[in-house]
Structure formats: structure tokens, C-alpha cells
Tab-separated table of C-alpha atoms in Angstrom:
chain	number	residue	atom	x	y	z
A	1129	MET	CA	67.123	113.545	119.475
A	1130	GLN	CA	67.853	114.045	115.923
A	1131	LYS	CA	68.990	110.859	113.664
A	1132	ASN	CA	71.029	111.364	110.399
A	1133	PRO	CA	68.834	109.631	107.936
A	1134	ILE	CA	72.286	108.653	105.889
A	1135	PHE	CA	73.618	107.076	108.557
A	1136	PHE	CA	70.690	105.163	109.382
A	1137	LEU	CA	70.847	103.708	105.593
A	1138	SER	CA	74.147	102.444	105.844
A	1139	ILE	CA	73.763	100.348	108.963
A	1140	ILE	CA	70.423	98.991	107.178
A	1141	ILE	CA	72.404	97.884	104.087
A	1142	PHE	CA	74.957	96.453	106.398
A	1143	ALA	CA	72.737	94.641	108.528
A	1144	PHE	CA	71.248	92.806	104.725
A	1145	SER	CA	74.192	91.849	103.622
A	1146	CYS	CA	75.345	89.725	107.001
A	1147	LYS	CA	74.696	86.288	107.659
A	1148	LEU	CA	71.936	85.471	110.240
A	1149	ALA	CA	74.290	84.432	113.586
A	1150	ASP	CA	74.096	81.248	114.899
A	1151	LEU	CA	75.427	80.436	118.653
A	1152	ARG	CA	74.866	76.344	118.178
A	1153	PRO	CA	78.223	74.489	119.190
A	1154	ASN	CA	78.821	71.829	116.891
A	1155	ILE	CA	77.442	68.946	119.263
A	1156	ILE	CA	73.627	70.766	119.147
A	1157	ALA	CA	74.205	71.024	115.559
A	1158	SER	CA	73.918	67.482	114.898
A	1159	ALA	CA	72.247	66.121	118.287
A	1160	GLY	CA	69.322	67.950	118.274
A	1161	LYS	CA	66.436	68.389	120.380
A	1162	ASN	CA	67.984	65.869	122.370
A	1163	PRO	CA	66.093	64.748	126.079
A	1164	ASP	CA	69.414	63.606	127.326
A	1165	LEU	CA	70.946	66.925	126.751
A	1166	GLN	CA	68.512	68.794	127.970
A	1167	LYS	CA	68.580	66.802	131.604
A	1168	LYS	CA	72.347	66.936	131.906
A	1169	ALA	CA	72.070	70.838	131.123
A	1170	LEU	CA	69.238	71.178	134.163
A	1171	LEU	CA	71.467	69.020	136.487
A	1172	LEU	CA	74.484	71.366	135.030
A	1173	ILE	CA	72.529	74.466	136.489
A	1174	ASN	CA	70.623	73.270	139.728
A	1175	ASN	CA	74.094	71.590	141.173
A	1176	PRO	CA	76.842	73.711	140.929
A	1177	SER	CA	80.167	72.640	143.448
A	1178	ASP	CA	79.003	75.891	145.622
A	1179	ILE	CA	74.971	75.380	146.665
A	1180	LYS	CA	74.459	79.238	147.002
A	1181	LEU	CA	74.986	79.835	143.031
A	1182	ALA	CA	72.068	77.728	142.611
A	1183	PRO	CA	69.874	79.951	140.610
A	1184	GLU	CA	66.634	80.889	142.215
A	1185	ASP	CA	62.870	81.846	141.371
A	1186	TRP	CA	62.552	85.397	140.661
A	1187	ILE	CA	59.025	85.028	140.430
A	1188	LYS	CA	58.624	83.829	143.717
A	1189	TYR	CA	60.327	87.283	144.839
A	1190	LYS	CA	57.023	88.979	143.031
A	1191	GLN	CA	58.976	92.138	143.333
A	1192	ILE	CA	62.893	93.011	143.187
A	1193	GLN	CA	64.726	96.457	143.263
A	1194	PHE	CA	67.964	97.195	142.220
A	1195	THR	CA	69.897	100.241	142.628
A	1196	LEU	CA	72.877	100.396	139.933
A	1197	LYS	CA	75.121	102.334	138.004
A	1198	ASP	CA	74.853	101.775	133.978
A	1199	VAL	CA	78.581	102.467	132.725
A	1200	TRP	CA	78.835	103.289	128.849
A	1201	HIS	CA	81.868	103.184	126.815
A	1202	SER	CA	80.219	102.971	123.485
A	1203	LYS	CA	78.798	106.301	122.102
A	1204	LEU	CA	77.444	104.761	119.299
A	1205	VAL	CA	75.107	101.915	121.290
A	1206	LYS	CA	74.233	104.705	123.740
A	1207	PHE	CA	73.093	107.152	120.648
A	1208	PHE	CA	69.883	104.460	120.479
A	1209	THR	CA	68.670	104.763	124.328
A	1210	PRO	CA	67.456	107.407	126.400
A	1211	ILE	CA	70.434	107.305	128.390
A	1212	LYS	CA	72.437	110.775	128.536
A	1213	GLU	CA	75.160	110.539	130.780
A	1214	ASN	CA	78.487	108.274	130.698
A	1215	GLU	CA	77.552	106.994	134.003
A	1216	GLN	CA	73.603	107.170	134.729
A	1217	ARG	CA	72.526	105.971	138.477
A	1218	MET	CA	69.223	104.812	138.671
A	1219	LYS	CA	66.804	102.581	140.545
A	1220	VAL	CA	65.219	99.495	138.728
A	1221	HIS	CA	61.659	98.289	140.004
A	1222	ILE	CA	60.493	94.757	138.367
A	1223	ASP	CA	57.443	93.474	139.251
A	1224	PHE	CA	57.193	90.188	137.970
A	1225	GLU	CA	53.383	89.432	138.639
A	1226	LYS	CA	52.101	92.894	136.749
A	1227	ASP	CA	54.856	91.912	134.232
A	1228	ILE	CA	56.465	95.821	134.365
A	1229	ILE	CA	59.916	97.314	134.553
A	1230	GLU	CA	60.786	101.017	135.779
A	1231	ILE	CA	63.718	102.824	136.023
A	1232	GLU	CA	64.078	106.371	137.970
A	1233	LEU	CA	67.514	108.155	137.096
A	1234	LEU	CA	69.454	109.551	139.632
A	1235	ASN	CA	71.852	111.895	138.144
A	1236	GLY	CA	72.211	113.675	135.086
A	1237	PRO	CA	69.899	116.432	133.013
A	1238	ASN	CA	66.865	113.642	133.544
A	1239	LYS	CA	66.939	113.073	137.037
A	1240	GLY	CA	64.074	112.038	138.741
A	1241	ILE	CA	62.246	110.821	135.096
A	1242	VAL	CA	60.684	107.581	135.278
A	1243	TYR	CA	60.761	104.900	132.664
A	1244	GLY	CA	58.789	102.147	132.147
A	1245	LEU	CA	57.197	99.350	130.562
A	1246	VAL	CA	54.386	97.660	131.145
A	1247	LYS	CA	54.346	94.182	128.884
A	1248	LYS	CA	55.364	96.680	125.616
A	1249	ASP	CA	54.069	99.556	126.240
A	1250	VAL	CA	56.163	102.199	127.205
A	1251	TYR	CA	55.560	105.211	129.334
A	1252	GLN	CA	57.370	107.953	131.163
A	1253	ILE	CA	56.500	109.928	134.080
A	1254	ALA	CA	57.875	113.254	135.013
A	1255	PRO	CA	56.660	116.331	137.453
A	1256	ASP	CA	55.646	118.721	134.491
A	1257	THR	CA	53.447	115.569	132.725
A	1258	GLY	CA	52.467	112.733	135.206
A	1259	LYS	CA	52.130	109.525	133.776
A	1260	VAL	CA	52.205	109.498	129.766
A	1261	PHE	CA	52.729	106.243	127.619
A	1262	THR	CA	55.185	107.275	124.891
A	1263	GLY	CA	54.998	104.140	122.229
A	1264	GLU	CA	59.365	104.967	122.066
A	1265	ASP	CA	61.068	101.773	120.521
A	1266	GLU	CA	64.504	103.156	122.321
A	1267	VAL	CA	63.149	103.082	125.949
A	1268	ARG	CA	61.291	99.854	125.194
A	1269	ILE	CA	64.383	98.073	123.896
A	1270	TYR	CA	66.870	99.563	126.239
A	1271	LEU	CA	64.193	98.631	129.325
A	1272	GLU	CA	63.678	94.642	127.657
A	1273	SER	CA	67.446	94.576	127.346
A	1274	LEU	CA	67.838	96.175	131.072
A	1275	ARG	CA	66.118	93.226	132.293
A	1276	LEU	CA	67.366	90.804	130.152
A	1277	TYR	CA	71.056	91.562	131.578
A	1278	LEU	CA	69.818	91.698	135.226
A	1279	LEU	CA	67.830	88.245	135.503
A	1280	LEU	CA	69.595	86.378	133.050
A	1281	ALA	CA	72.007	84.360	135.501
A	1282	TRP	CA	69.265	82.783	136.805
A	1283	LYS	CA	66.810	82.775	134.067
A	1284	ILE	CA	68.883	80.522	131.438
A	1285	ARG	CA	67.351	77.462	133.315
A	1286	ASP	CA	64.010	78.663	132.337
A	1287	TYR	CA	64.394	78.670	128.501
A	1288	GLU	CA	61.899	75.961	126.444
A	1289	ILE	CA	64.773	74.510	125.120
A	1290	LEU	CA	67.844	73.937	126.913
A	1291	LEU	CA	71.107	71.932	125.906
A	1292	TYR	CA	74.052	70.395	127.569
A	1293	SER	CA	76.985	71.621	124.682
A	1294	GLY	CA	79.878	70.064	126.252
A	1295	GLU	CA	83.273	71.084	127.718
A	1296	THR	CA	85.601	74.226	126.535
A	1297	GLU	CA	88.404	76.221	127.135
A	1298	LYS	CA	88.015	79.967	126.954
A	1299	LEU	CA	90.917	82.483	127.984
A	1300	GLY	CA	92.665	79.511	130.099
A	1301	LYS	CA	89.780	78.876	132.067
A	1302	ASN	CA	87.923	75.399	132.012
A	1303	TYR	CA	83.924	75.706	131.286
A	1304	GLU	CA	80.893	73.610	130.560
A	1305	THR	CA	78.310	75.214	128.146
A	1306	VAL	CA	74.552	75.216	128.071
A	1307	TYR	CA	72.629	76.084	125.156
A	1308	ALA	CA	69.484	78.107	125.274
A	1309	THR	CA	66.977	79.234	122.902
A	1310	THR	CA	62.838	79.473	122.772
A	1311	VAL	CA	60.966	77.433	119.609
A	1312	GLN	CA	63.405	75.116	117.935
A	1313	ALA	CA	66.938	74.641	118.457
A	1314	GLU	CA	68.014	75.754	114.950
A	1315	ALA	CA	68.607	79.166	114.268
A	1316	THR	CA	65.625	81.651	113.223
A	1317	PRO	CA	65.656	85.212	112.604
A	1318	ASP	CA	62.619	85.736	115.285
A	1319	THR	CA	64.212	84.075	118.193
A	1320	ASP	CA	67.371	84.869	119.957
A	1321	GLN	CA	70.195	82.328	120.942
A	1322	TYR	CA	71.909	82.271	124.621
A	1323	LEU	CA	75.455	79.963	125.003
A	1324	ALA	CA	76.416	80.357	128.738
A	1325	TYR	CA	79.318	78.696	130.103
A	1326	TYR	CA	79.561	77.522	133.675
A	1327	GLU	CA	82.931	77.328	135.370
A	1328	ARG	CA	84.354	73.860	136.257
A	1329	GLU	CA	85.490	74.556	139.585
A	1330	THR	CA	82.437	76.692	141.223
A	1331	GLY	CA	79.523	76.403	139.138
A	1332	ALA	CA	79.107	80.247	138.385
A	1333	VAL	CA	77.663	81.039	135.235
A	1334	GLU	CA	80.838	83.522	134.027
A	1335	TRP	CA	79.888	84.411	130.412
A	1336	VAL	CA	76.946	84.626	127.817
A	1337	GLU	CA	76.673	84.567	124.609
A	1338	PHE	CA	74.022	86.278	123.188
A	1339	THR	CA	72.197	87.246	119.840
A	1340	TYR	CA	69.668	90.613	119.187
A	1341	ARG	CA	67.581	89.559	116.410
A	1342	GLU	CA	65.321	92.556	116.898
A	1343	LEU	CA	68.650	94.669	116.193
A	1344	PHE	CA	70.223	93.064	113.947
A	1345	SER	CA	69.706	89.055	112.797
A	1346	TRP	CA	73.619	88.812	112.572
A	1347	TYR	CA	74.902	90.409	115.922
A	1348	ARG	CA	76.426	88.323	118.565
A	1349	GLY	CA	77.681	89.856	121.752
A	1350	VAL	CA	79.005	88.615	125.330
A	1351	ILE	CA	77.858	88.912	128.825
A	1352	LYS	CA	80.312	89.028	131.384
A	1353	PHE	CA	78.987	88.045	134.838
A	1354	GLY	CA	81.468	88.743	137.760
A	1355	TYR	CA	82.038	90.050	141.594
A	1356	TYR	CA	79.400	87.690	143.182
A	1357	GLU	CA	78.835	88.784	146.450
A	1358	ASP	CA	75.971	87.029	149.034
A	1359	TRP	CA	72.520	88.192	149.004
A	1360	ASN	CA	69.356	86.587	150.648
A	1361	GLY	CA	71.004	83.527	150.855
A	1362	LYS	CA	72.390	83.397	147.648
A	1363	LEU	CA	75.223	84.518	145.735
A	1364	TYR	CA	74.675	86.859	142.866
A	1365	PRO	CA	77.002	88.938	140.177
A	1366	ARG	CA	77.171	92.555	141.150
A	1367	ARG	CA	78.693	93.583	137.677
A	1368	ILE	CA	77.537	92.605	134.414
A	1369	THR	CA	79.561	93.974	131.836
A	1370	ILE	CA	78.546	93.797	127.842
A	1371	LEU	CA	81.279	92.838	125.325
A	1372	ASP	CA	81.127	92.467	121.351
A	1373	LYS	CA	83.827	90.187	121.867
A	1374	PHE	CA	85.183	87.607	124.572
A	1375	THR	CA	88.923	88.829	123.946
A	1376	ASP	CA	87.539	92.812	124.197
A	1377	GLU	CA	89.756	95.240	126.062
A	1378	ASP	CA	86.842	97.620	126.403
A	1379	PHE	CA	83.479	96.874	127.003
A	1380	VAL	CA	80.257	98.447	125.411
A	1381	HIS	CA	78.657	99.212	128.722
A	1382	GLU	CA	78.947	97.841	132.152
A	1383	ILE	CA	75.694	96.929	134.810
A	1384	ARG	CA	77.302	97.710	138.199
A	1385	ILE	CA	74.708	96.566	140.944
A	1386	GLU	CA	75.022	98.692	144.367
A	1387	ARG	CA	72.176	97.138	146.087
A	1388	ILE	CA	69.572	94.459	145.345
A	1389	GLU	CA	66.331	94.970	147.686
A	1390	LEU	CA	62.814	93.425	148.186
A	1391	PRO	CA	60.140	96.550	148.140
A	1392	LYS	CA	58.471	96.737	151.196
A	1393	LYS	CA	54.655	95.833	150.848
A	1394	PRO	CA	52.196	98.786	151.615
A	1395	LEU	CA	50.441	98.454	155.207
A	1396	THR	CA	46.923	97.366	154.823
A	1397	GLU	CA	44.407	99.649	156.729
A	1398	GLU	CA	44.489	97.546	160.036
A	1399	GLN	CA	47.884	98.071	160.103
A	1400	ILE	CA	48.089	101.700	159.700
A	1401	ILE	CA	45.598	101.916	162.512
A	1402	GLN	CA	47.589	99.814	164.476
A	1403	GLU	CA	50.844	102.029	164.059
A	1404	GLN	CA	48.581	104.838	164.824
A	1405	ASN	CA	47.620	103.504	168.283
């Protein structure tokens, strides 16, 4: 993929001229890392009105697989990813024990290609080359982002710094909010921030404001979670929409989950012999 150096230079100049994004609400900016606010945040997240919305621990599943469609309405952002199609179907396999995420493309010119990430190492699996480690940053960033979006609804409570940040109204609905980050509550160029909006009536997380420091220190985007459906005894969002702002009429891209499943464990030698008999 050929990139325009003038285009990149203009982005770099713009990025350095912008102020570091800071998602901290006023209550957090003044109170800091208050243990009472942390307890209240955990109470809010773990005890929704609808108990089926209480987050699960992803690690207990060991592995998880999503079948989904990634729909793009921003050609600019898609340009910095390995995705070629405006509507890309894929299988996403996440192994929590080995720290691996793999996607298999199900349509388009790269159908059948597998992109993977083990820790920070990027690889590609193709019929003509087999498994090759490529070190492509655009693939790594895309896979890290996709994993974040898919898991965030349950992972918010796992952040090192988790603080209740008050009630608010957004687009005519009432929410309670939780601020999440790592290392320290204050904004830094190296740590991302998240501000989650929990719907007052049900306790569902509906919006999350987020930063993406690795791309731009000034950037702040919005994730919208919707279409909650029952899976494995829990309610989980089937649509994850990424926008630049709450009020945007169109999205950057949208993840439409078709299926969530636990991969079948491979048979042991003893089980294979039993099935053969």
C-alpha cells in the first residue's frame, strides 16, 4: 500500500499542535484517586438492576470466538488498517492464556488470509507462504483495537484505576459514569483513559469515551454498545459502534457480532480411541 508522504507530514504537524486529551470529569480532577469513589465504581458495575448485565471474567473462558462483520464508513481510518473491504466479515479467535488474537477474513480479495498477534508480534497465515511473522504496525494496531472493542464492556472493571465520576445526562438519557485508566488518574501521553456511561434504569454500559495515545495524543472518540442479547446466561452487546463524537450522524466503523461461541477443545488421544471404537 503506497502512502502519501505529504499527507503523513500534515498529520504529524497537526498532531504536535494539539493539546493532550483529558477525559477526567471535574469530580476526578479535584478528588484524585479516592478509595470511596473506587468502591462506588465497582458497586455500580457489578450490581446492575438486571443481574444478567453484570460483567463476566473473560479469562475464565480461556478462549472465545466471534463471527462478525466490520463495517467501515471512514475511508481515512480504514486506510491505516489491513482491511480492504467496506464490509469485512471475519472470525475472531482470542486465546487469553497465550495472549493471542487471530482473525480469518471470510470475504473479499483476501478471503482465507489469517492475521494474528501473539503478545506484540504480528504474523500472517496464507496458503502460499504459511505462517510468517511480518512486524506490520497497521495490523498490530488494528488487532489490538479490535480486541479492545470486543472485550471492553466487561473489562472496564479490571482497570487499575477505577473511579465513580457522578451522574450525567447525554442525548436525553440519564447515566452514571465511571472513569478508568492505569498508572495514575491524571492524563499522561503514555496511558489511555476511558469514561464509561452506565444507563440508570438497567445498568448497561451504553457509551464509552476513549483516547488512543499510540495514534494521536489529542484524539478522543466514542464507543456505543447496543443490541444486547442473551449469551451463555449473560446479556452482551451485539453491536459496537465507533464514532468521533456523541452527536455524529454517521460512524467511523461498526462491529456487528453475528455469533459468540466457545471453541471446542481438541480431543485427547484416549477420547479419539473411544470414538473410533
